[in-house]
PDB file of C-alpha atoms in Angstrom:
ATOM      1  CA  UNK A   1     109.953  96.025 110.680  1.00 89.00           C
ATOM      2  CA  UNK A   2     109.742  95.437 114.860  1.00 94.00           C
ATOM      3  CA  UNK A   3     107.296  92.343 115.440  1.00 96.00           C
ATOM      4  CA  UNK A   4     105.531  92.519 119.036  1.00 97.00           C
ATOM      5  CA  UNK A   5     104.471  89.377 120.440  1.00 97.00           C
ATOM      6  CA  UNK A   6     102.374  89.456 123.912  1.00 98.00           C
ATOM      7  CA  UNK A   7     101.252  86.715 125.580  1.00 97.00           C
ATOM      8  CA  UNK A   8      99.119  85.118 126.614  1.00 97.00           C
ATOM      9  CA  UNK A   9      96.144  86.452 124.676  1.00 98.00           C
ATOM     10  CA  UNK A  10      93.556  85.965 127.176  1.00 97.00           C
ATOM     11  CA  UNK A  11      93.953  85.722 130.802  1.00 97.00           C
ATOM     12  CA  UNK A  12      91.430  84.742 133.448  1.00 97.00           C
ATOM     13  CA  UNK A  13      91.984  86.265 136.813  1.00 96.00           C
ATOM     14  CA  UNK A  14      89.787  87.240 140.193  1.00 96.00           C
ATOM     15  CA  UNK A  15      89.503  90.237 141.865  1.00 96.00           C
ATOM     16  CA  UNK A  16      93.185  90.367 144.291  1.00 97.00           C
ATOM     17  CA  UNK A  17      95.304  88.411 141.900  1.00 97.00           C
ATOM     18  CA  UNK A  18      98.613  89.277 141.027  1.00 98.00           C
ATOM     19  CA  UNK A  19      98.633  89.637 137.091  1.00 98.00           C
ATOM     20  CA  UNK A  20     101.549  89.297 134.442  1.00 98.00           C
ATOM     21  CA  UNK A  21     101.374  90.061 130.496  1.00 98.00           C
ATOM     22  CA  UNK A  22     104.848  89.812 128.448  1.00 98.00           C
ATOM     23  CA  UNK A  23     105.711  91.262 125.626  1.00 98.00           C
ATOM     24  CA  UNK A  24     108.295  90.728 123.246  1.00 98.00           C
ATOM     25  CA  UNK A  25     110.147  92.459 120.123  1.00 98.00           C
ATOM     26  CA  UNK A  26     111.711  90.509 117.327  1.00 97.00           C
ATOM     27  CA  UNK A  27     114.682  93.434 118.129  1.00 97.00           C
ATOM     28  CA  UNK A  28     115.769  95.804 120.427  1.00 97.00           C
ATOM     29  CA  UNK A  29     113.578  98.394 121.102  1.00 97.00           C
ATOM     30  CA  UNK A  30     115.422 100.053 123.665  1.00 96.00           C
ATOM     31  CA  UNK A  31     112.902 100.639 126.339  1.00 96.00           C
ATOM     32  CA  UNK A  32     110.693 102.683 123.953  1.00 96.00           C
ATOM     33  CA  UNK A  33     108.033 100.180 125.195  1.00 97.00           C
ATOM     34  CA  UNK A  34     104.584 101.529 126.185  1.00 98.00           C
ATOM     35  CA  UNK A  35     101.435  99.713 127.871  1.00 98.00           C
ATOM     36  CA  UNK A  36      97.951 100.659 127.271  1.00 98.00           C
ATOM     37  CA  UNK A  37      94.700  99.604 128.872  1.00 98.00           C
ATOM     38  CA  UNK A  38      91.574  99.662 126.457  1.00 98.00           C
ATOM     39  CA  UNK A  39      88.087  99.299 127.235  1.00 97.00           C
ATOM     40  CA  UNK A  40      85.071  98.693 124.476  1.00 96.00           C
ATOM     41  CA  UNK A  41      84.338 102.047 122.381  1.00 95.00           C
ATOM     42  CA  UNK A  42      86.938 103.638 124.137  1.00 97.00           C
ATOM     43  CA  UNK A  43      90.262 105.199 123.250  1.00 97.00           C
ATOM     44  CA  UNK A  44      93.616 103.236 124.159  1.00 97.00           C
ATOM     45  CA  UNK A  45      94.685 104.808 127.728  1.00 97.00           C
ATOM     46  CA  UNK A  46      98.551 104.842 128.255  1.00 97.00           C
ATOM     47  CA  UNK A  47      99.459 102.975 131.423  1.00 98.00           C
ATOM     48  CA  UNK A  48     103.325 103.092 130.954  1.00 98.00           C
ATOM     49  CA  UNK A  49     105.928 104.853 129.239  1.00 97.00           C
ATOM     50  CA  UNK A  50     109.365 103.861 128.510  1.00 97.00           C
ATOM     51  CA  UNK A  51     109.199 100.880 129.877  1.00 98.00           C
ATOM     52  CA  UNK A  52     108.675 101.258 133.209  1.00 98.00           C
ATOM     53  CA  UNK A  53     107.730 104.614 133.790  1.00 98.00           C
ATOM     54  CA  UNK A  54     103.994 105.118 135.203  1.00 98.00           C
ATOM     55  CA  UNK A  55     101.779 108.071 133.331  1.00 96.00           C
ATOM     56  CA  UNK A  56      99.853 110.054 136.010  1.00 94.00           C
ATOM     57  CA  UNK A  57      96.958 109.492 137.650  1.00 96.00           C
ATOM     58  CA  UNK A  58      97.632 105.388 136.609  1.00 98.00           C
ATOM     59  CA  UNK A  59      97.473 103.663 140.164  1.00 98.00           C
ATOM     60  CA  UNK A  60     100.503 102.478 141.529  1.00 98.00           C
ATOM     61  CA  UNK A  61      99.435  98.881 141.242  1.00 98.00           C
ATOM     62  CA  UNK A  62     100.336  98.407 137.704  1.00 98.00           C
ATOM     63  CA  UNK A  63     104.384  98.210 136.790  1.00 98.00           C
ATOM     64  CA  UNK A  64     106.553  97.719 133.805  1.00 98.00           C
ATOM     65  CA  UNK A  65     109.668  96.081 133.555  1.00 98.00           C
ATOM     66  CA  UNK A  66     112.131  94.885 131.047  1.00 98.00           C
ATOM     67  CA  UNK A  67     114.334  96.270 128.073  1.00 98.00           C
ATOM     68  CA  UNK A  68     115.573  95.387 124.625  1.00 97.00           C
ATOM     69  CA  UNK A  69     113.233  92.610 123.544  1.00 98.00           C
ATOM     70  CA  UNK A  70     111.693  91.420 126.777  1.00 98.00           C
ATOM     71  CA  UNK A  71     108.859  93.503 128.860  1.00 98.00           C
ATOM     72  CA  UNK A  72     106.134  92.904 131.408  1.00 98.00           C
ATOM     73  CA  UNK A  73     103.414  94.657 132.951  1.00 98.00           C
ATOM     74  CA  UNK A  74     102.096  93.310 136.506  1.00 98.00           C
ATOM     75  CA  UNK A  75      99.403  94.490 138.084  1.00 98.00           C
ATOM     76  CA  UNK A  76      99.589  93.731 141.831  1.00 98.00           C
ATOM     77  CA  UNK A  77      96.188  93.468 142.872  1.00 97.00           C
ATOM     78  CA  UNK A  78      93.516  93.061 140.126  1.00 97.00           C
ATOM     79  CA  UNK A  79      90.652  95.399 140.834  1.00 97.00           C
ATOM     80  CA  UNK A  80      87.082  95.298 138.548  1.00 95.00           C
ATOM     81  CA  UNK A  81      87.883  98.207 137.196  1.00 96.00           C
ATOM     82  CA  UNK A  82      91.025  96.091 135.333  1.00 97.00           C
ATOM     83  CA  UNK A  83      88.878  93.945 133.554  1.00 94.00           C
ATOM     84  CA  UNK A  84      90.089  95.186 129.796  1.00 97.00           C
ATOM     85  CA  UNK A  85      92.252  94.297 126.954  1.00 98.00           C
ATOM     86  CA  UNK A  86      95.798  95.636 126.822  1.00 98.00           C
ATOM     87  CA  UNK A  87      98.331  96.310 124.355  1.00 98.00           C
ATOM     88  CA  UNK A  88     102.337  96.681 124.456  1.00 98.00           C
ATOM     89  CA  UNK A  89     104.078  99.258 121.907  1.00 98.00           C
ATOM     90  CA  UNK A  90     106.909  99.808 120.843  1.00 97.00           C
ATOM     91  CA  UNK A  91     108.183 103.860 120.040  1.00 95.00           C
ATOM     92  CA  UNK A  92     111.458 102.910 118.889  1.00 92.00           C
ATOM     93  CA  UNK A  93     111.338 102.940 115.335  1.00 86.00           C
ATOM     94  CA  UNK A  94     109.471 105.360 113.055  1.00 86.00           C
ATOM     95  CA  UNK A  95     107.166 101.857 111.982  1.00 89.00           C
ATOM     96  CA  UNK A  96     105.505 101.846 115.620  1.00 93.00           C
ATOM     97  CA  UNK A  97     104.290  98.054 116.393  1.00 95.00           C
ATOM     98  CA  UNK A  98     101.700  96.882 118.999  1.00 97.00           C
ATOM     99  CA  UNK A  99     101.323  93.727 120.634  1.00 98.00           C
ATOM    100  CA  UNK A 100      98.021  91.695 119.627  1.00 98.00           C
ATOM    101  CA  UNK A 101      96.604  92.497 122.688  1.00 98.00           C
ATOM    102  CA  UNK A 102      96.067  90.634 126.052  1.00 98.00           C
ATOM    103  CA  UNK A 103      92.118  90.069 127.164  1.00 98.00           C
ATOM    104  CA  UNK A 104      91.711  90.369 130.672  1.00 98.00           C
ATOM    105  CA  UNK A 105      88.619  87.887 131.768  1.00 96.00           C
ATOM    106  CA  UNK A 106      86.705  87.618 135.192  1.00 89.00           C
ATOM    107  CA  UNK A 107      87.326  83.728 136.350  1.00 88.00           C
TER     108      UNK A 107
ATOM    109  CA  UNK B   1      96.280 120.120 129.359  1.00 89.00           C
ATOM    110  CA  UNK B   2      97.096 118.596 126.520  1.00 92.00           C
ATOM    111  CA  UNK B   3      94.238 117.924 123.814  1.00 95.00           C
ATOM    112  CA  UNK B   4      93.861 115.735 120.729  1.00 97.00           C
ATOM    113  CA  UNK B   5      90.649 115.841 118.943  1.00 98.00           C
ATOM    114  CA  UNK B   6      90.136 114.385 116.131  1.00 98.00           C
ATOM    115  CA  UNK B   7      86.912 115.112 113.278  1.00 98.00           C
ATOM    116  CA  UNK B   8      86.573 114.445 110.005  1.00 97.00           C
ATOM    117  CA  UNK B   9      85.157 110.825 110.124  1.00 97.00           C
ATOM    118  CA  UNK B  10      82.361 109.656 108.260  1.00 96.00           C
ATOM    119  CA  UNK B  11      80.609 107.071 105.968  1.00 97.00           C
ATOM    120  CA  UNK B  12      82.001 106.726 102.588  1.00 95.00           C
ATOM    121  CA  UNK B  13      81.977 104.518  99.506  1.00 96.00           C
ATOM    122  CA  UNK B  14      84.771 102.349  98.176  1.00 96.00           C
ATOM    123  CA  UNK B  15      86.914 104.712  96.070  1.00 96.00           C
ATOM    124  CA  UNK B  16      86.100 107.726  97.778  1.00 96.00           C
ATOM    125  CA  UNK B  17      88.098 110.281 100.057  1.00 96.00           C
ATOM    126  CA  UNK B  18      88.206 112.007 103.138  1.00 96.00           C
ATOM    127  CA  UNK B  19      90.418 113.846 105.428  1.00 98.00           C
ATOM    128  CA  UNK B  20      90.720 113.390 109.153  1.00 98.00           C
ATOM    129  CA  UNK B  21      91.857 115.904 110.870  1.00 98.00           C
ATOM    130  CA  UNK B  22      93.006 116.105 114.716  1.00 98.00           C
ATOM    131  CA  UNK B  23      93.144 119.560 116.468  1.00 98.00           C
ATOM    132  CA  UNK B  24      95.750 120.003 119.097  1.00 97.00           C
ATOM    133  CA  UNK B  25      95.482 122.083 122.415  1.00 95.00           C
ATOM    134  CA  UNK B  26      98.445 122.367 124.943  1.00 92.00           C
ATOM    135  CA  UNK B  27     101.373 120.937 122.621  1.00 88.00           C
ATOM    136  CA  UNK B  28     102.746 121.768 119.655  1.00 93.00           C
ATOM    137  CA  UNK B  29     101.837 119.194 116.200  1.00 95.00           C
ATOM    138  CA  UNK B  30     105.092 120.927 114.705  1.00 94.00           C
ATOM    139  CA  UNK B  31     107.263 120.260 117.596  1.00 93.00           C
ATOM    140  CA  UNK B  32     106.164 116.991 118.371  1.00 92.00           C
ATOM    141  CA  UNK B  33     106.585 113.409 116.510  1.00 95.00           C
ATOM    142  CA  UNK B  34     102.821 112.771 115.507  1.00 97.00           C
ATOM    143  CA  UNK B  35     101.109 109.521 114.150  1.00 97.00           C
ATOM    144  CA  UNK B  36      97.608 107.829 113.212  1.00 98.00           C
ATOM    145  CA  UNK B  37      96.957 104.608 114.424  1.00 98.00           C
ATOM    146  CA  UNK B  38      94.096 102.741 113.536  1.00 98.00           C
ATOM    147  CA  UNK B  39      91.841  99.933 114.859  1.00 98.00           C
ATOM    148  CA  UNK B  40      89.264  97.726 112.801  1.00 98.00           C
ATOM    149  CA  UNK B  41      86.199  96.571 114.659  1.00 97.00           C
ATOM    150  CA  UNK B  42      87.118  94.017 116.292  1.00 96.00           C
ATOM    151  CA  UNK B  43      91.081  94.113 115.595  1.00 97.00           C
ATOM    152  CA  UNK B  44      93.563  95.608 117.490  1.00 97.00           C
ATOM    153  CA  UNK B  45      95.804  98.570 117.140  1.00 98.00           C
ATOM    154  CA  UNK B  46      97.435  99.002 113.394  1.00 98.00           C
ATOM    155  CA  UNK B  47      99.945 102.090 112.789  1.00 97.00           C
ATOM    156  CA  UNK B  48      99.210 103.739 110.142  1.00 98.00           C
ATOM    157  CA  UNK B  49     101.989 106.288 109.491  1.00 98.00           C
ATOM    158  CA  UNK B  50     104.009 109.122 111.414  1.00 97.00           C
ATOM    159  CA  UNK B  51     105.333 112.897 111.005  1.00 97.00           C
ATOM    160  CA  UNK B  52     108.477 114.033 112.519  1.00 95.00           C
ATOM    161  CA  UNK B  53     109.357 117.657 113.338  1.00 94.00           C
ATOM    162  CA  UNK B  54     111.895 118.224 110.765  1.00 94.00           C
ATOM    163  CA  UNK B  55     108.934 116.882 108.271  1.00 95.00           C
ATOM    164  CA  UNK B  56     109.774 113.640 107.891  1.00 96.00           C
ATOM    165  CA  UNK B  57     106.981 111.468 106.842  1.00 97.00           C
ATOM    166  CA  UNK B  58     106.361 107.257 107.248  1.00 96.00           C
ATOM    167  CA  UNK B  59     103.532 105.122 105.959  1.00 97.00           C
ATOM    168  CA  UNK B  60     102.543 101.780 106.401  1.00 96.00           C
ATOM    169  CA  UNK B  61     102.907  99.485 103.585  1.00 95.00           C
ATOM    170  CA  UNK B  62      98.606  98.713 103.723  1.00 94.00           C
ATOM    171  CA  UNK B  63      98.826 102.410 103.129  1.00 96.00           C
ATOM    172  CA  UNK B  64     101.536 104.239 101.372  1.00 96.00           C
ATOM    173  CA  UNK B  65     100.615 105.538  97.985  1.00 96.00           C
ATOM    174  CA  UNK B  66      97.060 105.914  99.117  1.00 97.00           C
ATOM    175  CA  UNK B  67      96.961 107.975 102.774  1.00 98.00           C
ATOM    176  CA  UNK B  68      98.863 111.438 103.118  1.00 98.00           C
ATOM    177  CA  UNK B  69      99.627 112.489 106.750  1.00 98.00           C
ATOM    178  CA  UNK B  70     100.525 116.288 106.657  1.00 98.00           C
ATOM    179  CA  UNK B  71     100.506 119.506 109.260  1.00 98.00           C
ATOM    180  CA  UNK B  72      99.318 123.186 109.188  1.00 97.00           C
ATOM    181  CA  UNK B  73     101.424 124.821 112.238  1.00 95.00           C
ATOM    182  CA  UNK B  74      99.174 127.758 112.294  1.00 96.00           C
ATOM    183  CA  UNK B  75      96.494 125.875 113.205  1.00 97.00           C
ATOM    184  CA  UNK B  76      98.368 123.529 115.388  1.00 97.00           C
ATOM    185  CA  UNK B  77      96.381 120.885 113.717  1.00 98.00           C
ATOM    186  CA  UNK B  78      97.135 117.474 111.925  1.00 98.00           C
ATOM    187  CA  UNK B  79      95.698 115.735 108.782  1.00 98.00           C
ATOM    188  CA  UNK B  80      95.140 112.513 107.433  1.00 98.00           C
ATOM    189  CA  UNK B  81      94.215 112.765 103.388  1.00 98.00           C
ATOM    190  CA  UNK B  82      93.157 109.005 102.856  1.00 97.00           C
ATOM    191  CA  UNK B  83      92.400 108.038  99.332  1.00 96.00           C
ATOM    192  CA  UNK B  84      90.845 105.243  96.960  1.00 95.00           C
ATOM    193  CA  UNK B  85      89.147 104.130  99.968  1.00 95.00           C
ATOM    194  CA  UNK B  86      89.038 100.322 100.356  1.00 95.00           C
ATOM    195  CA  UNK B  87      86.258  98.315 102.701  1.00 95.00           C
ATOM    196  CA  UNK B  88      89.499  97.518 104.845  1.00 96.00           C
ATOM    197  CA  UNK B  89      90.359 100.444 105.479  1.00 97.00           C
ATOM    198  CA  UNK B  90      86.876 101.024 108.016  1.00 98.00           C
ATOM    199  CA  UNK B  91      88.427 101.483 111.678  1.00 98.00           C
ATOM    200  CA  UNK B  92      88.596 104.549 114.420  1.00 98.00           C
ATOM    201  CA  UNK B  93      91.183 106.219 113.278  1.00 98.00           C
ATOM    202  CA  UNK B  94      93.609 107.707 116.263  1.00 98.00           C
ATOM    203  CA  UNK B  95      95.946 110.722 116.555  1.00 98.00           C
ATOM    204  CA  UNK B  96      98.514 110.533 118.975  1.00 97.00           C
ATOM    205  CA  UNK B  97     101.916 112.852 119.452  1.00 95.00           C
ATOM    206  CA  UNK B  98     104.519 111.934 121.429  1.00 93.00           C
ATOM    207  CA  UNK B  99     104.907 114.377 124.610  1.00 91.00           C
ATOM    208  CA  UNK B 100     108.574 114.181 126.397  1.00 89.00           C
ATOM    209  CA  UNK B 101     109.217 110.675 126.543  1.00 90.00           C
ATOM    210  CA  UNK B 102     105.527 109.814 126.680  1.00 92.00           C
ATOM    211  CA  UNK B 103     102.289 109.805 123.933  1.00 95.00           C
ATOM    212  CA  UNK B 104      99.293 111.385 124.192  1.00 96.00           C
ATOM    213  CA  UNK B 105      96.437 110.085 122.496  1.00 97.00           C
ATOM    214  CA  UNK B 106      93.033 111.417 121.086  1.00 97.00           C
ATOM    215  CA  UNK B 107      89.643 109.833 121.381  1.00 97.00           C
ATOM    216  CA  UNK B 108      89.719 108.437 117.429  1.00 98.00           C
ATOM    217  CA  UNK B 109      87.198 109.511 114.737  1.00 98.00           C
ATOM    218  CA  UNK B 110      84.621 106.031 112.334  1.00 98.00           C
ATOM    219  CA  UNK B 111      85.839 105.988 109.501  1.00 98.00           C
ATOM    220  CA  UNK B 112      83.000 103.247 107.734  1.00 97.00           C
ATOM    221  CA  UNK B 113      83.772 102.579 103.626  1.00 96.00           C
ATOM    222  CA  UNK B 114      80.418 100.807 102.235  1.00 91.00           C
ATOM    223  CA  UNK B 115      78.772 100.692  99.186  1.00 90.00           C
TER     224      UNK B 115
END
């Protein structure tokens, strides 16, 4: 089975900072790669598909990049509302695998 | 717009059953790769097993032998049958079907397993 590793787990950041979480697959995943932003009590809420293509109504200051085994997602300009915990996935194989998770902290 | 709701959930004891179901609105469960993923309190995000359109069906190895993912195209809905219930197993329990190249995701149903 496809291992996701993200790093780094938790990540302090202000408000205007550019921010970068990696993710990577113990094998090619093709760019079946999602990001998802998830908030306490709340569902996962899909940021990016395929790598590095942005789901609607996601503002344009988060981005995916990457394919195979290596991925990022940068968000330009942290705003409040980013404070959250996000998770990489990979849709490649029928055994989908997600990243541990990255907490994003207020410094 | 597409819809994903998912019911079913509930507090059970250890060795017990239940089946989650998750209702879909504006896409098609039978034409559509569908999955449950599941998150422990506390834990992050655990697949949990997957149903193709040609009927194809995955599991987990926490899982297989015990959970039973499974369709009824009439009423565009998706099931979970989960049985011999085990105090790990408590988490929300999420459908999600893939949509073009994307996923779409519902808002998850407790599933709590205590004596």
């Amino acid at each position: 089975d496809i291992q996701m590793t993200q790093s780094p787990s938790t990540l302090s950041a202000s408000v205007g900072d550019r921010v970068t979480i990696t993710c990577r697959a113990s094998q090619s995943v093709s760019n079946w790669l999602a990001w998802y932003q998830q908030k306490p009590g709340k569902a996962p809420k899909l940021l990016i598909y395929k790598a590095s293509s942005l789901e609607s109504g996601v503002p344009s200051r988060f981005s995916g990049s990457g394919s195979g085994t290596e991925f990022t997602l940068t968000i330009s300009s942290l705003q409040p509302d980013d404070f959250a915990t996000y998770y990489c996935q990979q849709y490649n194989s029928y055994s989908w695998a997600f990243g541990q998770g990255t907490k994003v902290e207020i410094k | 717009e597409v819809q994903l709701v998912e019911t079913g959930g509930g507090l059970i004891q250890p060795g017990g059953s239940l089946r989650l179901s998750c209702a879909a609105s504006g896409f098609s469960v039978s034409s559509n790769y569908m999955s449950w993923v599941r998150q422990a309190p506390g834990k992050g995000l655990e697949w949990v097993s997957i149903i193709y359109a040609g009927g194809t069906t995955y599991y987990a190895d926490s899982v297989r032998g015990r959970f039973t993912i499974s369709r009824d195209n009439s009423k565009n809905t998706l099931y979970l049958q989960i049985n011999s219930l085990r105090a790990e197993d408590t988490a929300v329990y999420y459908c999600a079907g893939g949509y073009g190249s994307s996923i779409r995701w519902g808002q998850g149903t407790l599933v709590t397993i205590s004596s």
